[in-house]
Amino acid sequence: MSTLEQEFAARYGPYALVTGASEGIGRSFAMELAKTGLHLVLVARRADLLQALAKTLEASYGVRCLVIAADLSRSEDVDSLYQQIQALDIGLVVCNAGFGTAGNFLDGDLPTEMNLLRVNCAAVTTMAYRSGHQLRARGKGGLVLLSSIVATQGVPRSAHYAASKAYVHTLGEALRHEWKGSGVDVLIVAPGPVATGFAVRSRMQLSNAADADVVAAESLRALGRQAVVHPGWLAKLLSLALSTAPRSLRVKIMGMVMRGMTQQLPS
């Protein structure tokens, strides 16, 4: 283990918790963290995918993995998660689990939208609160919150998803200030389009999407050093372009971007 890896493990180890770890960005976070020697708590709905990932990480990097199958839209599953990990010394929590919907808001399905709200916002709130108390008590650690490039303005044809990420983004901004001096780092990760199963579920057509491995690697390099990271070249470009425009123009720009990504959906 390199000196940098030793320092990372000392600050954020011995265990890291990653939600949505079965695929996409969450899986990439788990892989990158295992490379640093951190043991892992892997959380997602699909136990079979988690078990397969755990075996790979244990064999490749010699880390221990605890697999917890949980549906984070269910408050009882979130409570059960914390009951199962209460004996572990968890120094890093990556709140990655989430999903999106696309298309006009009124064309969507209300139960699905409410489920999105529970996963993207309610579960994140509970985890930030409960893990925050634990991290503050140990005097060191980190919390990684998955925001999005869409979080800083309204986004037509992705109205509710963007709103849910705005919640996460502003929560992270405030917690970073509230926890200053506690030894707990807060990082907001705001990627653009990423090549994961997200696009399939939200029925969006993505081009120039970032690789999930790039998102995870850039994010962990930024942890403890930056407040917000925009991993991938497209996210950096979009962030720079949007930062110079007034909010009303940003809404129009993102609406045009989303219209291009959702051409196959009803107008």
Tab-separated table of N, CA and C in Angstrom, residues 133-247:
chain	number	residue	atom	x	y	z
A	133	HIS	N	-23.808	11.767	12.602
A	133	HIS	CA	-23.577	11.655	14.043
A	133	HIS	C	-22.410	10.723	14.339
A	134	GLN	N	-22.356	9.604	13.625
A	134	GLN	CA	-21.293	8.628	13.861
A	134	GLN	C	-19.936	9.172	13.437
A	135	LEU	N	-19.885	9.829	12.294
A	135	LEU	CA	-18.622	10.373	11.791
A	135	LEU	C	-18.122	11.511	12.687
A	136	ARG	N	-19.028	12.361	13.125
A	136	ARG	CA	-18.633	13.466	14.000
A	136	ARG	C	-18.095	12.938	15.328
A	137	ALA	N	-18.703	11.871	15.836
A	137	ALA	CA	-18.251	11.289	17.104
A	137	ALA	C	-16.845	10.708	16.986
A	138	ARG	N	-16.515	10.146	15.810
A	138	ARG	CA	-15.178	9.554	15.635
A	138	ARG	C	-14.143	10.622	15.267
A	139	GLY	N	-14.595	11.832	14.902
A	139	GLY	CA	-13.690	12.949	14.667
A	139	GLY	C	-12.994	12.971	13.331
A	140	LYS	N	-13.393	12.103	12.428
A	140	LYS	CA	-12.801	12.075	11.093
A	140	LYS	C	-13.673	11.210	10.195
A	141	GLY	N	-13.520	11.410	8.891
A	141	GLY	CA	-14.287	10.616	7.938
A	141	GLY	C	-14.779	11.462	6.791
A	142	GLY	N	-15.715	10.902	6.025
A	142	GLY	CA	-16.211	11.617	4.861
A	142	GLY	C	-17.600	11.169	4.460
A	143	LEU	N	-18.317	12.106	3.842
A	143	LEU	CA	-19.639	11.844	3.278
A	143	LEU	C	-19.631	12.311	1.831
A	144	VAL	N	-19.967	11.417	0.916
A	144	VAL	CA	-20.027	11.734	-0.510
A	144	VAL	C	-21.484	11.688	-0.943
A	145	LEU	N	-21.947	12.799	-1.507
A	145	LEU	CA	-23.330	12.908	-1.955
A	145	LEU	C	-23.357	13.036	-3.469
A	146	LEU	N	-24.185	12.229	-4.113
A	146	LEU	CA	-24.283	12.255	-5.568
A	146	LEU	C	-25.341	13.246	-6.010
A	147	SER	N	-24.871	14.358	-6.525
A	147	SER	CA	-25.718	15.384	-7.113
A	147	SER	C	-25.712	15.161	-8.630
A	148	SER	N	-25.811	16.235	-9.389
A	148	SER	CA	-25.831	16.126	-10.848
A	148	SER	C	-25.621	17.506	-11.446
A	149	ILE	N	-25.213	17.536	-12.688
A	149	ILE	CA	-25.089	18.799	-13.410
A	149	ILE	C	-26.445	19.496	-13.548
A	150	VAL	N	-27.541	18.729	-13.401
A	150	VAL	CA	-28.882	19.309	-13.538
A	150	VAL	C	-29.376	19.946	-12.247
A	151	ALA	N	-28.580	19.893	-11.173
A	151	ALA	CA	-29.075	20.283	-9.851
A	151	ALA	C	-29.152	21.785	-9.621
A	152	THR	N	-28.537	22.590	-10.470
A	152	THR	CA	-28.432	24.019	-10.178
A	152	THR	C	-29.428	24.890	-10.937
A	153	GLN	N	-30.410	24.273	-11.566
A	153	GLN	CA	-31.494	25.010	-12.213
A	153	GLN	C	-32.613	24.025	-12.527
A	154	GLY	N	-33.797	24.562	-12.769
A	154	GLY	CA	-34.877	23.705	-13.224
A	154	GLY	C	-34.555	23.116	-14.583
A	155	VAL	N	-35.018	21.889	-14.817
A	155	VAL	CA	-34.705	21.215	-16.086
A	155	VAL	C	-35.992	20.666	-16.691
A	156	PRO	N	-36.559	21.349	-17.680
A	156	PRO	CA	-37.741	20.820	-18.357
A	156	PRO	C	-37.488	19.428	-18.914
A	157	ARG	N	-38.472	18.558	-18.763
A	157	ARG	CA	-38.429	17.164	-19.192
A	157	ARG	C	-37.536	16.300	-18.288
A	158	SER	N	-37.100	16.888	-17.197
A	158	SER	CA	-36.472	16.119	-16.114
A	158	SER	C	-36.721	16.877	-14.812
A	159	ALA	N	-37.921	17.413	-14.702
A	159	ALA	CA	-38.237	18.364	-13.637
A	159	ALA	C	-38.046	17.777	-12.248
A	160	HIS	N	-38.601	16.595	-12.027
A	160	HIS	CA	-38.562	16.044	-10.676
A	160	HIS	C	-37.184	15.506	-10.319
A	161	TYR	N	-36.523	14.839	-11.254
A	161	TYR	CA	-35.175	14.347	-10.990
A	161	TYR	C	-34.237	15.507	-10.659
A	162	ALA	N	-34.298	16.568	-11.466
A	162	ALA	CA	-33.444	17.729	-11.212
A	162	ALA	C	-33.741	18.330	-9.845
A	163	ALA	N	-35.025	18.391	-9.494
A	163	ALA	CA	-35.398	18.932	-8.189
A	163	ALA	C	-34.847	18.071	-7.055
A	164	SER	N	-34.877	16.754	-7.240
A	164	SER	CA	-34.355	15.868	-6.196
A	164	SER	C	-32.849	16.049	-6.025
A	165	LYS	N	-32.152	16.277	-7.121
A	165	LYS	CA	-30.706	16.484	-7.041
A	165	LYS	C	-30.372	17.875	-6.505
A	166	ALA	N	-31.242	18.842	-6.757
A	166	ALA	CA	-31.061	20.166	-6.147
A	166	ALA	C	-31.134	20.059	-4.634
A	167	TYR	N	-32.043	19.213	-4.142
A	167	TYR	CA	-32.156	18.970	-2.699
A	167	TYR	C	-30.843	18.423	-2.151
A	168	VAL	N	-30.319	17.396	-2.810
A	168	VAL	CA	-29.078	16.775	-2.352
A	168	VAL	C	-27.927	17.780	-2.406
A	169	HIS	N	-27.866	18.545	-3.467
A	169	HIS	CA	-26.777	19.497	-3.667
A	169	HIS	C	-26.772	20.568	-2.573
A	170	THR	N	-27.927	21.157	-2.306
A	170	THR	CA	-27.980	22.212	-1.295
A	170	THR	C	-27.786	21.649	0.110
A	171	LEU	N	-28.253	20.425	0.345
A	171	LEU	CA	-27.990	19.776	1.629
A	171	LEU	C	-26.488	19.640	1.847
A	172	GLY	N	-25.790	19.179	0.821
A	172	GLY	CA	-24.351	19.007	0.929
A	172	GLY	C	-23.616	20.317	1.148
A	173	GLU	N	-24.036	21.368	0.451
A	173	GLU	CA	-23.398	22.675	0.629
A	173	GLU	C	-23.502	23.138	2.076
A	174	ALA	N	-24.677	22.975	2.667
A	174	ALA	CA	-24.885	23.419	4.046
A	174	ALA	C	-24.127	22.547	5.038
A	175	LEU	N	-24.158	21.222	4.833
A	175	LEU	CA	-23.475	20.321	5.769
A	175	LEU	C	-21.973	20.553	5.761
A	176	ARG	N	-21.432	20.875	4.617
A	176	ARG	CA	-19.988	21.148	4.543
A	176	ARG	C	-19.611	22.296	5.480
A	177	HIS	N	-20.468	23.310	5.545
A	177	HIS	CA	-20.201	24.447	6.445
A	177	HIS	C	-20.485	24.083	7.896
A	178	GLU	N	-21.592	23.388	8.128
A	178	GLU	CA	-21.945	23.017	9.502
A	178	GLU	C	-20.912	22.090	10.130
A	179	TRP	N	-20.307	21.229	9.325
A	179	TRP	CA	-19.363	20.234	9.846
A	179	TRP	C	-17.913	20.706	9.777
A	180	LYS	N	-17.696	21.936	9.374
A	180	LYS	CA	-16.337	22.452	9.283
A	180	LYS	C	-15.677	22.393	10.661
A	181	GLY	N	-14.484	21.871	10.719
A	181	GLY	CA	-13.762	21.739	11.971
A	181	GLY	C	-14.044	20.453	12.715
A	182	SER	N	-14.984	19.649	12.205
A	182	SER	CA	-15.331	18.388	12.863
A	182	SER	C	-14.422	17.242	12.447
A	183	GLY	N	-13.667	17.458	11.365
A	183	GLY	CA	-12.847	16.383	10.812
A	183	GLY	C	-13.565	15.562	9.759
A	184	VAL	N	-14.834	15.897	9.500
A	184	VAL	CA	-15.639	15.152	8.524
A	184	VAL	C	-15.715	15.941	7.224
A	185	ASP	N	-15.239	15.344	6.149
A	185	ASP	CA	-15.267	15.978	4.834
A	185	ASP	C	-16.581	15.677	4.132
A	186	VAL	N	-17.119	16.678	3.446
A	186	VAL	CA	-18.319	16.497	2.635
A	186	VAL	C	-17.963	16.839	1.196
A	187	LEU	N	-18.270	15.915	0.295
A	187	LEU	CA	-18.015	16.131	-1.130
A	187	LEU	C	-19.310	15.967	-1.907
A	188	ILE	N	-19.601	16.941	-2.756
A	188	ILE	CA	-20.744	16.872	-3.665
A	188	ILE	C	-20.224	16.482	-5.039
A	189	VAL	N	-20.714	15.387	-5.566
A	189	VAL	CA	-20.315	14.908	-6.891
A	189	VAL	C	-21.427	15.243	-7.872
A	190	ALA	N	-21.102	16.055	-8.879
A	190	ALA	CA	-22.119	16.523	-9.834
A	190	ALA	C	-21.706	16.180	-11.255
A	191	PRO	N	-21.893	14.931	-11.655
A	191	PRO	CA	-21.518	14.527	-13.015
A	191	PRO	C	-22.558	14.953	-14.041
A	192	GLY	N	-22.149	14.895	-15.292
A	192	GLY	CA	-23.099	15.027	-16.387
A	192	GLY	C	-23.592	13.639	-16.756
A	193	PRO	N	-23.956	13.424	-18.019
A	193	PRO	CA	-24.396	12.093	-18.443
A	193	PRO	C	-23.306	11.042	-18.201
A	194	VAL	N	-23.706	9.902	-17.639
A	194	VAL	CA	-22.765	8.823	-17.336
A	194	VAL	C	-23.285	7.535	-17.966
A	195	ALA	N	-22.380	6.763	-18.512
A	195	ALA	CA	-22.751	5.514	-19.191
A	195	ALA	C	-23.049	4.433	-18.157
A	196	THR	N	-24.305	4.380	-17.691
A	196	THR	CA	-24.757	3.379	-16.730
A	196	THR	C	-26.152	2.920	-17.138
A	197	GLY	N	-26.758	2.071	-16.321
A	197	GLY	CA	-28.124	1.636	-16.563
A	197	GLY	C	-29.149	2.726	-16.315
A	198	PHE	N	-28.704	3.871	-15.798
A	198	PHE	CA	-29.595	4.986	-15.519
A	198	PHE	C	-30.379	5.409	-16.763
A	199	ALA	N	-29.661	5.519	-17.896
A	199	ALA	CA	-30.311	5.994	-19.121
A	199	ALA	C	-31.416	5.052	-19.574
A	200	VAL	N	-31.177	3.753	-19.415
A	200	VAL	CA	-32.188	2.771	-19.817
A	200	VAL	C	-33.451	2.934	-18.976
A	201	ARG	N	-33.268	3.050	-17.655
A	201	ARG	CA	-34.422	3.181	-16.761
A	201	ARG	C	-35.179	4.481	-16.991
A	202	SER	N	-34.454	5.559	-17.291
A	202	SER	CA	-35.115	6.852	-17.487
A	202	SER	C	-35.517	7.094	-18.934
A	203	ARG	N	-35.186	6.133	-19.811
A	203	ARG	CA	-35.541	6.182	-21.233
A	203	ARG	C	-34.928	7.396	-21.943
A	204	MET	N	-33.677	7.697	-21.597
A	204	MET	CA	-32.967	8.786	-22.244
A	204	MET	C	-31.918	8.245	-23.200
A	205	GLN	N	-31.631	9.011	-24.225
A	205	GLN	CA	-30.589	8.674	-25.177
A	205	GLN	C	-29.371	9.531	-24.860
A	206	LEU	N	-28.294	8.886	-24.421
A	206	LEU	CA	-27.101	9.617	-24.010
A	206	LEU	C	-26.015	9.500	-25.060
A	207	SER	N	-25.327	10.603	-25.297
A	207	SER	CA	-24.139	10.601	-26.146
A	207	SER	C	-23.029	11.321	-25.392
A	208	ASN	N	-21.789	10.984	-25.696
A	208	ASN	CA	-20.643	11.588	-25.010
A	208	ASN	C	-20.720	11.404	-23.493
A	209	ALA	N	-21.257	10.273	-23.070
A	209	ALA	CA	-21.412	10.022	-21.639
A	209	ALA	C	-20.068	9.679	-21.008
A	210	ALA	N	-19.897	10.107	-19.751
A	210	ALA	CA	-18.672	9.811	-19.016
A	210	ALA	C	-18.665	8.354	-18.575
A	211	ASP	N	-17.493	7.818	-18.359
A	211	ASP	CA	-17.343	6.469	-17.853
A	211	ASP	C	-17.494	6.489	-16.333
A	212	ALA	N	-18.217	5.518	-15.797
A	212	ALA	CA	-18.456	5.479	-14.354
A	212	ALA	C	-17.152	5.367	-13.568
A	213	ASP	N	-16.163	4.673	-14.109
A	213	ASP	CA	-14.879	4.539	-13.428
A	213	ASP	C	-14.187	5.894	-13.289
A	214	VAL	N	-14.326	6.730	-14.324
A	214	VAL	CA	-13.746	8.079	-14.281
A	214	VAL	C	-14.430	8.911	-13.201
A	215	VAL	N	-15.746	8.795	-13.116
A	215	VAL	CA	-16.501	9.537	-12.104
A	215	VAL	C	-16.022	9.176	-10.702
A	216	ALA	N	-15.903	7.888	-10.426
A	216	ALA	CA	-15.489	7.441	-9.095
A	216	ALA	C	-14.056	7.858	-8.780
A	217	ALA	N	-13.153	7.661	-9.719
A	217	ALA	CA	-11.739	7.968	-9.479
A	217	ALA	C	-11.525	9.463	-9.256
A	218	GLU	N	-12.133	10.302	-10.089
A	218	GLU	CA	-11.987	11.754	-9.929
A	218	GLU	C	-12.621	12.222	-8.620
A	219	SER	N	-13.716	11.614	-8.247
A	219	SER	CA	-14.405	12.007	-7.018
A	219	SER	C	-13.543	11.706	-5.790
A	220	LEU	N	-12.958	10.530	-5.743
A	220	LEU	CA	-12.143	10.171	-4.584
A	220	LEU	C	-10.877	11.011	-4.513
A	221	ARG	N	-10.351	11.424	-5.652
A	221	ARG	CA	-9.189	12.327	-5.635
A	221	ARG	C	-9.567	13.699	-5.090
A	222	ALA	N	-10.838	14.088	-5.278
A	222	ALA	CA	-11.300	15.403	-4.816
A	222	ALA	C	-11.713	15.405	-3.352
A	223	LEU	N	-11.955	14.225	-2.786
A	223	LEU	CA	-12.445	14.121	-1.409
A	223	LEU	C	-11.442	14.744	-0.441
A	224	GLY	N	-11.929	15.656	0.400
A	224	GLY	CA	-11.071	16.346	1.345
A	224	GLY	C	-10.352	17.546	0.769
A	225	ARG	N	-10.516	17.777	-0.529
A	225	ARG	CA	-9.826	18.874	-1.200
A	225	ARG	C	-10.786	19.875	-1.845
A	226	GLN	N	-11.936	19.390	-2.284
A	226	GLN	CA	-12.898	20.248	-2.976
A	226	GLN	C	-14.270	20.126	-2.327
A	227	ALA	N	-15.095	21.141	-2.577
A	227	ALA	CA	-16.487	21.090	-2.110
A	227	ALA	C	-17.361	20.372	-3.124
A	228	VAL	N	-17.129	20.670	-4.403
A	228	VAL	CA	-17.921	20.099	-5.498
A	228	VAL	C	-16.966	19.627	-6.583
A	229	VAL	N	-17.248	18.463	-7.150
A	229	VAL	CA	-16.458	17.975	-8.265
A	229	VAL	C	-17.399	17.657	-9.417
A	230	HIS	N	-16.976	18.028	-10.627
A	230	HIS	CA	-17.724	17.720	-11.857
A	230	HIS	C	-16.875	16.733	-12.663
A	231	PRO	N	-16.992	15.443	-12.384
A	231	PRO	CA	-16.100	14.473	-13.026
A	231	PRO	C	-16.452	14.244	-14.495
A	232	GLY	N	-15.416	14.127	-15.313
A	232	GLY	CA	-15.617	13.931	-16.751
A	232	GLY	C	-15.561	15.258	-17.484
A	233	TRP	N	-15.058	15.224	-18.710
A	233	TRP	CA	-14.858	16.477	-19.450
A	233	TRP	C	-16.169	17.165	-19.785
A	234	LEU	N	-17.231	16.402	-20.083
A	234	LEU	CA	-18.499	17.016	-20.457
A	234	LEU	C	-19.122	17.752	-19.272
A	235	ALA	N	-19.044	17.159	-18.093
A	235	ALA	CA	-19.586	17.819	-16.903
A	235	ALA	C	-18.835	19.111	-16.624
A	236	LYS	N	-17.521	19.091	-16.792
A	236	LYS	CA	-16.727	20.306	-16.583
A	236	LYS	C	-17.116	21.385	-17.591
A	237	LEU	N	-17.289	20.984	-18.851
A	237	LEU	CA	-17.656	21.940	-19.894
A	237	LEU	C	-19.038	22.525	-19.640
A	238	LEU	N	-20.013	21.674	-19.325
A	238	LEU	CA	-21.370	22.148	-19.064
A	238	LEU	C	-21.407	23.054	-17.840
A	239	SER	N	-20.672	22.674	-16.804
A	239	SER	CA	-20.646	23.477	-15.593
A	239	SER	C	-20.094	24.867	-15.866
A	240	LEU	N	-19.018	24.941	-16.625
A	240	LEU	CA	-18.416	26.225	-16.964
A	240	LEU	C	-19.366	27.068	-17.803
A	241	ALA	N	-19.998	26.434	-18.796
A	241	ALA	CA	-20.908	27.168	-19.673
A	241	ALA	C	-22.126	27.687	-18.908
A	242	LEU	N	-22.678	26.856	-18.042
A	242	LEU	CA	-23.876	27.253	-17.310
A	242	LEU	C	-23.578	28.300	-16.243
A	243	SER	N	-22.375	28.268	-15.688
A	243	SER	CA	-22.038	29.182	-14.590
A	243	SER	C	-22.043	30.640	-15.021
A	244	THR	N	-21.886	30.900	-16.315
A	244	THR	CA	-21.830	32.287	-16.797
A	244	THR	C	-23.193	32.804	-17.259
A	245	ALA	N	-24.200	31.937	-17.242
A	245	ALA	CA	-25.528	32.328	-17.747
A	245	ALA	C	-26.476	32.608	-16.585
A	246	PRO	N	-27.425	33.552	-16.784
A	246	PRO	CA	-28.450	33.769	-15.750
A	246	PRO	C	-29.326	32.529	-15.605
A	247	ARG	N	-29.942	32.394	-14.456
A	247	ARG	CA	-30.691	31.175	-14.154
A	247	ARG	C	-31.779	30.896	-15.185
